[in-house]
XYZ file of C-alpha atoms in Angstrom:
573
model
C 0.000 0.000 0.000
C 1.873 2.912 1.538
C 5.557 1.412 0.808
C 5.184 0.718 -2.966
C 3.781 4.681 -3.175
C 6.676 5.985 -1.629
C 9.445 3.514 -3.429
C 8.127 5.676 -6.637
C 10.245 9.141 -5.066
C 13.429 7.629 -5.745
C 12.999 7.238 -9.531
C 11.364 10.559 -9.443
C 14.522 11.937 -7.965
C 16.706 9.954 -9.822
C 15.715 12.079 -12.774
C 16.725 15.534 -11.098
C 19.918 14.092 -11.484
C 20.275 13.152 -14.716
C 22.377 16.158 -15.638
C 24.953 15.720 -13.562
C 28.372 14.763 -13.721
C 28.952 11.181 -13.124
C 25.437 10.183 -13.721
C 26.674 7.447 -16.073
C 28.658 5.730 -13.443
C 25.490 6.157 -10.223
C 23.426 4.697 -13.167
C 25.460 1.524 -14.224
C 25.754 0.915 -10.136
C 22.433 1.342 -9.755
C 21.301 -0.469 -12.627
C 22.604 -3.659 -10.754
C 19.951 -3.746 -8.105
C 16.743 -1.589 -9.017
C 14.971 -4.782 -10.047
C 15.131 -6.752 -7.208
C 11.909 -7.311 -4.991
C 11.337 -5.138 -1.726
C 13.253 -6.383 1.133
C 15.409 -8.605 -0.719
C 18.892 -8.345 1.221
C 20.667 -9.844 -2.094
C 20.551 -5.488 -3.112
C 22.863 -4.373 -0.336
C 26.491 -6.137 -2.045
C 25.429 -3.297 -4.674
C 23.991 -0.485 -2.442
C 27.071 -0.217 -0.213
C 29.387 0.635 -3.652
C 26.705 3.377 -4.172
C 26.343 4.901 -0.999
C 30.128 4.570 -0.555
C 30.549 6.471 -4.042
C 28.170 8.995 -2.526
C 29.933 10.089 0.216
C 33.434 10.043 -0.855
C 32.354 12.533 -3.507
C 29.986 14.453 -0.984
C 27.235 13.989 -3.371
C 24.468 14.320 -0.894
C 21.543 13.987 -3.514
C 22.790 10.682 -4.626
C 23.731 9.796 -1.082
C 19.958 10.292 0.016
C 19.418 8.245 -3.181
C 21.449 5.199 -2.015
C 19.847 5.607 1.529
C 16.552 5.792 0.478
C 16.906 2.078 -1.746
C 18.649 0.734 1.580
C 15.415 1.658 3.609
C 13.562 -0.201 0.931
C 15.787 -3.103 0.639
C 16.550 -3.674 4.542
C 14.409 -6.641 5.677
C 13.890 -5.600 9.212
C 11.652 -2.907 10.526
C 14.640 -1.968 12.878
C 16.767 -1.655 9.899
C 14.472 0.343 7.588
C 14.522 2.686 10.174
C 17.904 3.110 10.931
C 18.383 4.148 7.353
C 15.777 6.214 7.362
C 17.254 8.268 9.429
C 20.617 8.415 7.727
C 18.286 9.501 4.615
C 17.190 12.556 6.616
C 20.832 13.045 7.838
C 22.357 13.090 4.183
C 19.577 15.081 3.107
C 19.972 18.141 5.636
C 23.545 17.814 4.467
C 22.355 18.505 0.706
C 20.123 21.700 2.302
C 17.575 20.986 -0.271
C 14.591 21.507 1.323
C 12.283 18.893 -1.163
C 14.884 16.174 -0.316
C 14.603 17.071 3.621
C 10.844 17.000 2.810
C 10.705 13.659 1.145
C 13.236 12.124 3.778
C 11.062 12.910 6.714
C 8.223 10.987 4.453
C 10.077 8.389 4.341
C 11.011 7.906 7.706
C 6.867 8.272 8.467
C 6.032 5.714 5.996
C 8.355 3.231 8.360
C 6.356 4.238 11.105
C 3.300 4.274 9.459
C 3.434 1.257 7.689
C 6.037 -1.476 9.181
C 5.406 -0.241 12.824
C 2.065 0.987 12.401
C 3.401 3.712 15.236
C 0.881 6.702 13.766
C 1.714 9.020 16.346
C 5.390 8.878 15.370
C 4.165 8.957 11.725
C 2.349 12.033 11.863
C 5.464 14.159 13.571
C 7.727 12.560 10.374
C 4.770 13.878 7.742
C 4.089 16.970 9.124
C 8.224 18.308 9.595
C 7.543 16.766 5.713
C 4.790 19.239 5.372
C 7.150 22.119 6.867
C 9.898 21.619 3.948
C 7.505 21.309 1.460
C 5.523 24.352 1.812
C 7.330 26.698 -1.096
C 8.118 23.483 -2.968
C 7.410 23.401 -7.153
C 7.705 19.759 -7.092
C 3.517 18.845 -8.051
C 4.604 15.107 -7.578
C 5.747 16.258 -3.756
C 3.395 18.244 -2.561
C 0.633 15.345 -3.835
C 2.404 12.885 -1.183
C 1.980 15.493 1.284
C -1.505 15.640 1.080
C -1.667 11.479 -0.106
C -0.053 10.725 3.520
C -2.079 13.504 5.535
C -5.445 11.856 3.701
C -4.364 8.275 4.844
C -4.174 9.325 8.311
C -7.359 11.866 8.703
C -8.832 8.105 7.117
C -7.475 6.391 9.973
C -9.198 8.704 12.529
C -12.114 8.469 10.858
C -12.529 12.167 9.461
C -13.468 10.349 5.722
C -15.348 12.468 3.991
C -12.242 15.197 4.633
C -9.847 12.456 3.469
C -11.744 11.572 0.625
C -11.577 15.041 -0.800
C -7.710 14.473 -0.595
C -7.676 11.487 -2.380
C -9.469 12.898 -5.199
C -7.339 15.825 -5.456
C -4.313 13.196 -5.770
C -6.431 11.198 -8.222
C -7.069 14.109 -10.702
C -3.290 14.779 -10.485
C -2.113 11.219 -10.772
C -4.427 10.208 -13.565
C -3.887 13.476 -15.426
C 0.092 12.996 -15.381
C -0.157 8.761 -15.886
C -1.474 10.035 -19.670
C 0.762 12.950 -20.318
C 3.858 12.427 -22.350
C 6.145 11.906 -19.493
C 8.988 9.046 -19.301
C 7.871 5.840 -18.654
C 9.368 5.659 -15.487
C 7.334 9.195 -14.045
C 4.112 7.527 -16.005
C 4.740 4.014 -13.927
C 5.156 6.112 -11.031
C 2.225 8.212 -10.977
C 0.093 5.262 -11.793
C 0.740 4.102 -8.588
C -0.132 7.338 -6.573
C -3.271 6.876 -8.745
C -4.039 3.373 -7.623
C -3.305 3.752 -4.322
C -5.386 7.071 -4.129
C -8.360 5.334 -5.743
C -8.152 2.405 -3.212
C -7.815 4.577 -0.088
C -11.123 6.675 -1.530
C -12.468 3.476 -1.264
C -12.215 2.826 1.707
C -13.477 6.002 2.819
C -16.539 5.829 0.471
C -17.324 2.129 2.451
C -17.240 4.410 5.424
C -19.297 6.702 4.566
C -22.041 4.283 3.450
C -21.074 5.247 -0.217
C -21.359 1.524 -1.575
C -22.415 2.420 -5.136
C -19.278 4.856 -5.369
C -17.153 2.047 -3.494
C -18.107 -0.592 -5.809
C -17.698 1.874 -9.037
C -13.988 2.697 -7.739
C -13.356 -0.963 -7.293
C -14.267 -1.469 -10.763
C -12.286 0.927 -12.341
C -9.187 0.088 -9.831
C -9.267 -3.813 -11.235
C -9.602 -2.439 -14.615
C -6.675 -0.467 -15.073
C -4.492 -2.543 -13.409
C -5.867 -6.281 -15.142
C -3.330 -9.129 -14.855
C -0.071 -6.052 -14.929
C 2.239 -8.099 -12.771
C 3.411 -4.408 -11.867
C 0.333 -3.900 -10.284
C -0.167 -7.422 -8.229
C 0.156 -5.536 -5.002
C -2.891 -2.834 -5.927
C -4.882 -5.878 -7.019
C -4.756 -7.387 -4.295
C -6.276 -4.574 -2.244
C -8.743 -3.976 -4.975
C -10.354 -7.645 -4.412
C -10.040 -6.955 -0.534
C -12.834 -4.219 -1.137
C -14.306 -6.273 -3.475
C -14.620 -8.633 -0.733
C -16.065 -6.561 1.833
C -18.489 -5.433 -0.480
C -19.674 -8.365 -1.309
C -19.856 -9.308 2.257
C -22.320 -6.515 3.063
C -24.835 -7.699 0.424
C -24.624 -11.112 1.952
C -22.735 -12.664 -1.010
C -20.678 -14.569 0.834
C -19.338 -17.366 -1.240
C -18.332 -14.484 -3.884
C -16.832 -12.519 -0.794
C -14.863 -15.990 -0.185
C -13.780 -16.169 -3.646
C -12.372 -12.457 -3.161
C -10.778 -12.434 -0.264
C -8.936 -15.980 -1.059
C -7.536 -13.941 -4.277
C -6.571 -10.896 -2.190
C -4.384 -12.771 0.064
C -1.735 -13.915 -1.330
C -0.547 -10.236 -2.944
C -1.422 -9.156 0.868
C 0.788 -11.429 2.509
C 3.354 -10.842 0.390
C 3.297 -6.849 0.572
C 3.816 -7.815 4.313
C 0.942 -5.411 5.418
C 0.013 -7.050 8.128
C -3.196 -4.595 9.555
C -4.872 -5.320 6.265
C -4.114 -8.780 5.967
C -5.949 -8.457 9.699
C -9.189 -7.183 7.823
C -9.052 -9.770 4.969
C -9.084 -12.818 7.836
C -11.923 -10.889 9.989
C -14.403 -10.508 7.000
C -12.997 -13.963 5.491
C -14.014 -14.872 8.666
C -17.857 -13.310 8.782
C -18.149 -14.596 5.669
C -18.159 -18.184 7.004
C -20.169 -17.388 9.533
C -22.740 -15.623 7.215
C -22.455 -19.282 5.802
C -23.376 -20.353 9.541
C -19.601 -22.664 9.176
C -18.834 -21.563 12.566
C -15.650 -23.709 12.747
C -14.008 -21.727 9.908
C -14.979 -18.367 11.055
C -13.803 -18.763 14.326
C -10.378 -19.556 12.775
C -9.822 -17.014 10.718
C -11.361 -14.635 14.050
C -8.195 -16.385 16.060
C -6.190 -15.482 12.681
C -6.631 -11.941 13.582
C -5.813 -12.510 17.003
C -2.518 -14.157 16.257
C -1.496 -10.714 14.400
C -2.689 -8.735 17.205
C -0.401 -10.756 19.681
C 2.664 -10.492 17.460
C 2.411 -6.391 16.530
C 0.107 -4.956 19.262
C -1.469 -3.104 17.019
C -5.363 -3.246 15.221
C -7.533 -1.247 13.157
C -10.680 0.058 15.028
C -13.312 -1.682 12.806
C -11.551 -4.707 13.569
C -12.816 -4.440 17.427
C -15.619 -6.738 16.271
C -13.481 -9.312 16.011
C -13.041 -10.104 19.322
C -16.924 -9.339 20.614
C -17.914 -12.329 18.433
C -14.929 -14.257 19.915
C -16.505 -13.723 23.322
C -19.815 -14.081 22.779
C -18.766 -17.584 20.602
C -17.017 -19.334 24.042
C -19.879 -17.740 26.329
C -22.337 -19.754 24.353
C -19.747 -22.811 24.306
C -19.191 -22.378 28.032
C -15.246 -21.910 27.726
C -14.338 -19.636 30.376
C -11.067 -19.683 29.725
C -11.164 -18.619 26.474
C -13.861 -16.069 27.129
C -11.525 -14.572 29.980
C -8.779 -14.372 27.521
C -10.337 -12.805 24.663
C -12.008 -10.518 27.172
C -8.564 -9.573 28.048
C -7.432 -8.879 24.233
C -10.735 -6.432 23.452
C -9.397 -4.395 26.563
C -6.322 -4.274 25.194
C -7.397 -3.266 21.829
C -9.647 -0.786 23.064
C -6.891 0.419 25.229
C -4.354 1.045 22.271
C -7.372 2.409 19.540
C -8.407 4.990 22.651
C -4.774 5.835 23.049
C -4.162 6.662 19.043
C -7.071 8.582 18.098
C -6.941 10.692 21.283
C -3.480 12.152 20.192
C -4.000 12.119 16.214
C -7.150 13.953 16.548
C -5.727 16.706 18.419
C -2.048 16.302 16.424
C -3.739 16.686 12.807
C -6.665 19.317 13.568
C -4.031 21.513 15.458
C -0.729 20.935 13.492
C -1.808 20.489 10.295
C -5.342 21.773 9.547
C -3.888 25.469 11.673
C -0.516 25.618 9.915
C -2.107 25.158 6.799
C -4.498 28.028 6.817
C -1.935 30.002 8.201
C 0.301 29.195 5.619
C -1.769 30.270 2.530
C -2.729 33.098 4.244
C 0.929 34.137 4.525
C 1.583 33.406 0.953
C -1.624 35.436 -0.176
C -0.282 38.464 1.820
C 3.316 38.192 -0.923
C 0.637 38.131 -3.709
C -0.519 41.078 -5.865
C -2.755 43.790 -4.395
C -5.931 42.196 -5.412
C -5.073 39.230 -3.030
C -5.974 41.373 -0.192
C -9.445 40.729 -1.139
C -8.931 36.919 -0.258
C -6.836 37.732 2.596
C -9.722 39.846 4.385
C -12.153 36.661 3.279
C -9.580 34.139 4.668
C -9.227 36.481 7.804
C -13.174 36.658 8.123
C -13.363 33.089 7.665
C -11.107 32.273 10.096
C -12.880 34.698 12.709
C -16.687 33.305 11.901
C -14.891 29.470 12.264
C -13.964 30.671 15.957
C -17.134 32.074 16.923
C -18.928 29.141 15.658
C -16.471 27.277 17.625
C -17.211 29.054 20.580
C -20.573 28.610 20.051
C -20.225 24.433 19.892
C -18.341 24.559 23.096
C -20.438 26.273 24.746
C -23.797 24.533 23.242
C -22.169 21.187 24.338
C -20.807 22.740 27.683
C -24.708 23.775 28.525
C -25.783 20.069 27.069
C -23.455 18.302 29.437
C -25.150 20.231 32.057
C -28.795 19.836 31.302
C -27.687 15.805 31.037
C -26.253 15.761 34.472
C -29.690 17.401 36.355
C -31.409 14.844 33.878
C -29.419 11.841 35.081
C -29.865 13.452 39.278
C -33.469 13.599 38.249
C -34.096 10.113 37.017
C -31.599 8.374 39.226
C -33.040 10.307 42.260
C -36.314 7.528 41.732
C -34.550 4.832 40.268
C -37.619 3.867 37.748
C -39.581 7.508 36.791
C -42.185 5.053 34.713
C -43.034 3.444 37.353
C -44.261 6.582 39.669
C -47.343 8.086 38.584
C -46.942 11.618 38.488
C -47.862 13.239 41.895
C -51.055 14.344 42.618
C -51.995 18.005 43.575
C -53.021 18.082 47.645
C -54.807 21.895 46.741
C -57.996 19.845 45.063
C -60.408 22.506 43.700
C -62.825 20.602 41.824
C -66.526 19.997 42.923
C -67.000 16.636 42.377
C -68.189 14.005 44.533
C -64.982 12.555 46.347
C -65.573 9.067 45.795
C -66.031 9.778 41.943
C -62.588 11.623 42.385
C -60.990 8.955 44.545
C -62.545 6.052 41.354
C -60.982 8.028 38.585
C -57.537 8.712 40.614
C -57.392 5.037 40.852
C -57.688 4.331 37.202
C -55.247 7.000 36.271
C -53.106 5.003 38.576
C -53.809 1.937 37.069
C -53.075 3.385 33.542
C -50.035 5.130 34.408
C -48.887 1.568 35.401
C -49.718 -0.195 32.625
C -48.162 1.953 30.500
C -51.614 2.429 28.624
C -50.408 5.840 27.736
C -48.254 4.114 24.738
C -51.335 3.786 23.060
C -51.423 5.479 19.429
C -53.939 8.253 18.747
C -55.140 8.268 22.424
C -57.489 11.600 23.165
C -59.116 12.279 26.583
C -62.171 11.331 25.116
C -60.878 7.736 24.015
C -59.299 7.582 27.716
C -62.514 8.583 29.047
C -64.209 6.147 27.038
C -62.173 3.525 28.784
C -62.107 5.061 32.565
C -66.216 4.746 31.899
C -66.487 8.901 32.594
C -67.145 11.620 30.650
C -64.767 13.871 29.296
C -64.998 17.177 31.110
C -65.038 14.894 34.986
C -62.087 13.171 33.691
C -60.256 16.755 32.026
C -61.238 18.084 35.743
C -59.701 15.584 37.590
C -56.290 15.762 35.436
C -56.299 19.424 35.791
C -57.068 19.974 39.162
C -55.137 17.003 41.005
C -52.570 16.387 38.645
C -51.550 20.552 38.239
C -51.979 20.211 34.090
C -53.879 19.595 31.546
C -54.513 16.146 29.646
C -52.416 17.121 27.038
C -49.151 17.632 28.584
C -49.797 14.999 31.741
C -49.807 12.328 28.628
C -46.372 13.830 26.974
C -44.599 14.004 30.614
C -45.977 9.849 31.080
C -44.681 9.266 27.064
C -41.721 11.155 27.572
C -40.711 10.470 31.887
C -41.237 6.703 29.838
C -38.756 6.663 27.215
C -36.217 8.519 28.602
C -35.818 5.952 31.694
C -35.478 3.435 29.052
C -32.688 5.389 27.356
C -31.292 5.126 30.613
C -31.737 2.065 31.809
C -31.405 -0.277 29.049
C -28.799 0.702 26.038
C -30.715 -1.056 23.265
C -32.795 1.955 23.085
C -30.316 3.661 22.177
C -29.294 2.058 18.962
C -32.868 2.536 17.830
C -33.652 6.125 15.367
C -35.690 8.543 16.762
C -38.726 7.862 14.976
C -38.569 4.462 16.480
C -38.416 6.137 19.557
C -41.323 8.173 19.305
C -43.125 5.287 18.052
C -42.289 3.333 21.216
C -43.590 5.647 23.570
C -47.186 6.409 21.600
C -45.814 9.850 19.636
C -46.592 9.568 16.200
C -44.498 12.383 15.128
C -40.631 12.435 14.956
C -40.718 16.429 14.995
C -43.357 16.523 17.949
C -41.568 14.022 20.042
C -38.324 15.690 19.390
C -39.998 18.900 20.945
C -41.582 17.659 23.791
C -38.214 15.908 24.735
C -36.428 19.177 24.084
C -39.264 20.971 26.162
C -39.433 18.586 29.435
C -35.681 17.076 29.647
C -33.693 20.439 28.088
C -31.983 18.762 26.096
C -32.701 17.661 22.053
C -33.356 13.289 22.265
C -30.089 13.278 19.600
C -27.623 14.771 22.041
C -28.796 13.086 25.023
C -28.379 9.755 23.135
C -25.016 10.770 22.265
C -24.045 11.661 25.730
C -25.176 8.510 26.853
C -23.421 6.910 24.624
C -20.266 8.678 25.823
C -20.635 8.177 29.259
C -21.035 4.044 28.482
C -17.893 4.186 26.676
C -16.555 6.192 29.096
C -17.441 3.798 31.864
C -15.868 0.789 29.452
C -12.858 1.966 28.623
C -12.144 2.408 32.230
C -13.790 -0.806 33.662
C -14.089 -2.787 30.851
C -16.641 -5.154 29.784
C -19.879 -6.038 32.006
C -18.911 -9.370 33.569
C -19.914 -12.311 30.977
């Protein structure tokens, strides 16, 4: 994925060069180990000459050059690394700011991809970003914003990451066609293909599956049975997979995900090769083969052991392991793969915590900042934008201060909700309290009979019921209308109206509360539940009785329950 996209910066480089003295000789060295495969030690007998040529002759470009193929070539993560950094070294030596640039990318891409270490990753691309800022290299600054989109994907900010992708898709595609040599066209095929799949994967995020399953089309199109392109391919049938997962075609997603292994395995990728064994794995059990699922489920397992690292939609994974042994009665198991979601949850909580902050503060900031600062060097007429940029920037905080305060005042209005309905444990279950102050004329007995039944109905919930009036609850309650609008009014303090949306609505939200089902359910469904017929009027009369809109209280709860698991962990099983 990320590796074969950043191999292509050598042979863009490579060409910078071509006019130099000695080119002829760094070529014939070179020439004797460009072809091997990635991480094929067999390069380095051929790789020392060059990077010993390099420095003897102070050629620091070539010397980043020779660096850069020995972080490719090394077999060991440790290794890549270590030349990584000698790549940034030898380019700070050159004081060529695009080579500084692309040598911090490099040195993410090792974190990124072989350690899978984003936080580390992110500080590499964004010093990148720093050096790159003036560049004229287009092929440069279109990593920059490749590497930023594949990590705004992994914290789940897709539809911003899929508007980078397709910015490095109309520039890849545009220059793969252009009369370029064939070594720049090979190369920006590749930033093409690997845009298109990570836009993929972002459009299967964002519930996009007709764009998803258009991309995948075109991606196995252009690159067919290119032995080039094996490694793309690959990936390609993964989503392929997944999609055809989701329609519940799972011996096709089978048949996929079989075909995407192999180039998956062999690109040494092992979070993906994670995600082809979990939905290999739900395909089987879509086919109810639990055996075989529950393999390729321990599969994923046996990668998280070894790396200690795993992609959040993989958290899955291990639920279904649990709930498989709690229904076989292994304890032990169930213990143990208890163990492993809290440790997943524990290292997914710990990434996106800092990369959310990291990328919204040091990349999203610096880079408004930064084309505000070049618009200021422009021509007079860019004051225009300036003032627009300035404005934009100032409306941005406000509405920011508005959010924080809005959620600020929601988190408050949950609390005294939460007091209210923990302060009597069950609110459905209490009727609502009757006035002492009784002003009504009617005979008490007749008062005392209808009382009773309100009781009664309160109890039974009865106040679910769809299109009920106080002249179909009269109906029932054997009374008359204006006795029973009396009674209501005078010892209950309201009128019918509003004592039935304080039962519907007391109802439903201890149910939000108590059991967390309801929260997964729309708010239609809601309404629906608790006798409203109408999303908009139950909506209000939450709003207008709780202080707080039914969406953010559900999402609230929903924090505070993850809240509570990430520091307990799971309910006891």
């Amino acid at each position: 994925m990320i590796k074969k996209l950043l191999f292509i910066f050598p042979l863009v480089i490579f060409q910078l060069f071509l006019s130099q003295k000695g080119y002829s000789d760094y070529y014939k060295l070179r020439a004797k180990y460009e072809n091997f495969e990635e991480n094929d030690a067999k390069a380095f007998p051929f790789i020392q000459p060059y990077i010993n040529k390099a420095k003897k002759e102070k050629n620091y470009e070539k010397l980043v050059q020779g660096y850069k193929d020995a972080v490719f070539y090394a077999v060991s993560k440790e290794r890549k690394l270590i030349y990584a950094d000698s790549t940034i070294w030898a380019a700070k030596l050159s004081e060529n700011k695009d080579l500084i640039s692309i040598a911090y990318l490099e040195k993410g891409v090792v974190y990124y991809y072989h350690y899978k270490k984003y936080q580390q990753a992110l500080n590499e691309y964004l010093l990148a970003y720093e050096y790159s800022k003036d560049t004229q290299n287009e092929f440069l600054k279109y990593q920059n914003i490749y590497h930023i989109g594949v990590v705004k994907s992994y914290l789940g900010y897709y539809q911003e990451a899929s508007e980078l992708f397709k910015q490095c898709i109309d520039h890849y595609s545009i220059q793969a066609k252009s009369n370029l040599h064939p070594n720049e066209i090979f190369n920006n095929k590749k930033g093409y293909l690997n845009s298109l799949r990570q836009l993929i994967i972002c459009y299967r995020h964002l519930g996009k599956n007709k764009e998803a399953d258009s991309a995948v089309e075109t991606g196995l199109s252009e690159v067919g049975n290119n032995k080039e392109y094996a490694q793309e391919k690959g990936y390609f049938l993964l989503s392929k997979g997944i999609s055809s997962y989701k329609k519940n075609e799972y011996g096709d997603a089978i048949e996929s995900f079989r075909q995407s292994l192999i180039p998956v395995k062999n690109s040494d990728d092992f979070a993906w090769l994670s995600v082809d064994y979990f939905y290999m794995g739900k395909s089987y059990l879509g086919l109810k083969n639990n055996s075989e699922s529950i393999s390729y489920f321990k599969k994923v397992d046996s990668i998280f052991q070894k790396n200690q690292f795993i992609l959040p939609e993989l958290r899955e994974n291990y639920e279904l392991l649990i709930n498989h042994y709690k229904k076989e009665g292994d304890k032990e198991q169930q213990l143990y793969f208890t163990g492993q979601l809290l440790k997943a949850d524990s290292i997914i909580s710990k990434d996106f915590i800092y990369l959310s902050s990291k990328i919204h503060k040091e990349y999203d900031t610096k880079t408004l900042l930064d084309e505000k600062n070049k618009l200021e060097k422009a021509n007079s007429w860019g004051s225009f934008i300036i003032v627009g940029l300035v404005i934009l920037a100032g409306a941005l905080v406000i509405l920011l201060i508005i959010r924080y305060r809005r959620e600020k005042d929601i988190q408050r209005k949950y609390i005294l909700l939460e007091e209210k309905f923990s302060s009597h444990h069950n609110a459905s279950e209490t009727p609502l309290p009757i006035v002492e102050d009784k002003r009504i004329g009617l005979d008490e007995g007749k008062i005392e009979e209808l009382l009773k039944k309100l009781k009664s109905f309160e109890d039974k919930k009865e106040f679910t019921q769809k299109g009920l009036t106080i002249n179909k609850l009269a109906g029932q309650m054997g009374t008359n209308s204006n006795y029973l609008s009396q009674v209501i009014n005078d010892c209950k303090g309201m009128n019918f109206n509003k004592y039935l949306s304080e039962l519907r609505i007391n109802y439903i939200t201890n149910l939000l509360f108590e059991n967390k089902e309801y929260l997964k359910y729309g708010i239609e469904t809601l309404a629906k539940e608790c006798g409203i017929a109408s999303r908009q009027n139950f909506s209000d009369l939450f709003y207008e009785l709780n202080g707080i809109r039914p969406t953010d209280f559900i999402r609230k709860r929903k924090q505070e329950l993850d809240s509570k698991n990430n520091f307990t962990g799971l309910n006891p099983v």
